């Protein structure tokens, strides 16, 4: 999901015509980081759960950025809010589930 969010953040400024707006430029940085981390998590899903935590933090940034940076266009605000909430929730869930799975595997190794 995070990779899809990164794709949308990358294309949204051009699809919704706000590529020259401050919000569109701020999202560009998120695109690179979220996309790279999501790609690693896709290739090795049990490794690097901290990358999902970082993506969740970036999702939180997308939620607060329109208010901190004072975005003027409603479509930029809505895009960042929707993608941010999804990224925060799903990346956070991915991190929690991966950490739980790793804890169970460690407990199984100790018991067995």
XYZ file of C-alpha atoms in Angstrom:
112
model
C 0.000 0.000 0.000
C 2.784 2.419 0.842
C 4.238 1.999 -2.617
C 0.853 2.853 -4.171
C 0.668 5.915 -1.915
C 4.104 6.978 -3.132
C 3.015 6.530 -6.744
C -0.080 8.644 -6.180
C 1.900 11.338 -4.381
C 4.264 11.407 -7.328
C 1.543 11.733 -9.956
C -1.071 13.752 -8.027
C 0.559 17.159 -8.591
C 0.349 16.616 -12.346
C -3.017 14.867 -12.444
C -4.640 17.463 -10.161
C -2.618 20.379 -11.596
C -0.761 21.620 -8.558
C 2.830 20.825 -9.521
C 3.962 24.419 -8.952
C 2.285 24.750 -5.561
C 4.221 24.477 -2.324
C 2.339 21.294 -1.346
C 3.250 19.589 -4.589
C 6.921 20.264 -4.029
C 6.832 19.103 -0.398
C 5.200 15.843 -1.461
C 8.095 15.155 -3.829
C 10.419 14.433 -0.936
C 7.876 12.080 0.622
C 7.519 10.268 -2.697
C 11.182 9.357 -2.808
C 11.466 8.256 0.807
C 8.133 6.411 1.047
C 8.676 4.729 -2.316
C 12.176 3.518 -1.472
C 11.226 2.226 1.969
C 8.049 0.591 0.687
C 9.982 -1.123 -2.082
C 12.401 -2.613 0.443
C 9.505 -3.766 2.642
C 7.844 -5.346 -0.407
C 10.968 -7.285 -1.369
C 11.814 -8.442 2.174
C 8.575 -8.094 4.166
C 9.867 -9.629 7.403
C 12.974 -7.488 7.522
C 13.284 -3.809 8.413
C 9.919 -3.179 10.117
C 11.377 0.147 11.218
C 10.901 1.269 7.592
C 7.150 0.928 8.122
C 7.473 3.056 11.246
C 9.271 5.729 9.203
C 6.526 5.569 6.558
C 3.891 5.937 9.289
C 5.688 9.051 10.564
C 5.765 10.413 7.008
C 2.033 9.699 6.824
C 1.577 11.745 9.985
C 3.595 14.534 8.365
C 1.274 14.456 5.348
C -1.680 14.902 7.698
C -0.217 17.927 9.484
C 1.712 19.481 6.562
C -1.258 21.310 5.002
C -1.826 23.146 8.274
C 1.843 23.757 9.118
C 2.765 24.931 5.607
C -0.533 26.713 4.954
C -1.630 25.035 1.732
C -4.061 27.167 -0.267
C -5.592 24.656 -2.689
C -8.259 22.308 -1.353
C -7.191 19.480 -3.670
C -3.672 19.570 -2.211
C -5.038 19.472 1.334
C -7.435 16.609 0.563
C -4.760 14.604 -1.266
C -2.298 14.937 1.593
C -4.923 14.183 4.249
C -6.268 11.065 2.531
C -2.864 9.657 1.595
C -1.437 10.609 4.989
C -4.187 8.869 6.956
C -3.907 5.741 4.793
C -0.131 5.726 5.008
C -0.147 6.315 8.751
C -2.707 3.605 9.425
C -1.488 0.910 7.066
C 2.232 1.445 7.643
C 1.644 1.504 11.381
C -0.345 -1.726 11.118
C 2.400 -3.292 8.995
C 5.022 -2.394 11.587
C 2.960 -3.709 14.512
C 2.157 -6.988 12.775
C 5.766 -7.515 11.689
C 7.113 -6.816 15.171
C 4.539 -9.247 16.643
C 5.449 -11.930 14.122
C 9.135 -11.517 14.871
C 8.473 -11.693 18.623
C 6.509 -14.945 18.191
C 9.295 -16.408 16.073
C 11.869 -15.531 18.744
C 9.676 -17.006 21.471
C 9.274 -20.186 19.400
C 13.049 -20.455 18.959
C 13.608 -20.152 22.708
C 10.914 -22.708 23.515
C 11.950 -25.186 20.825
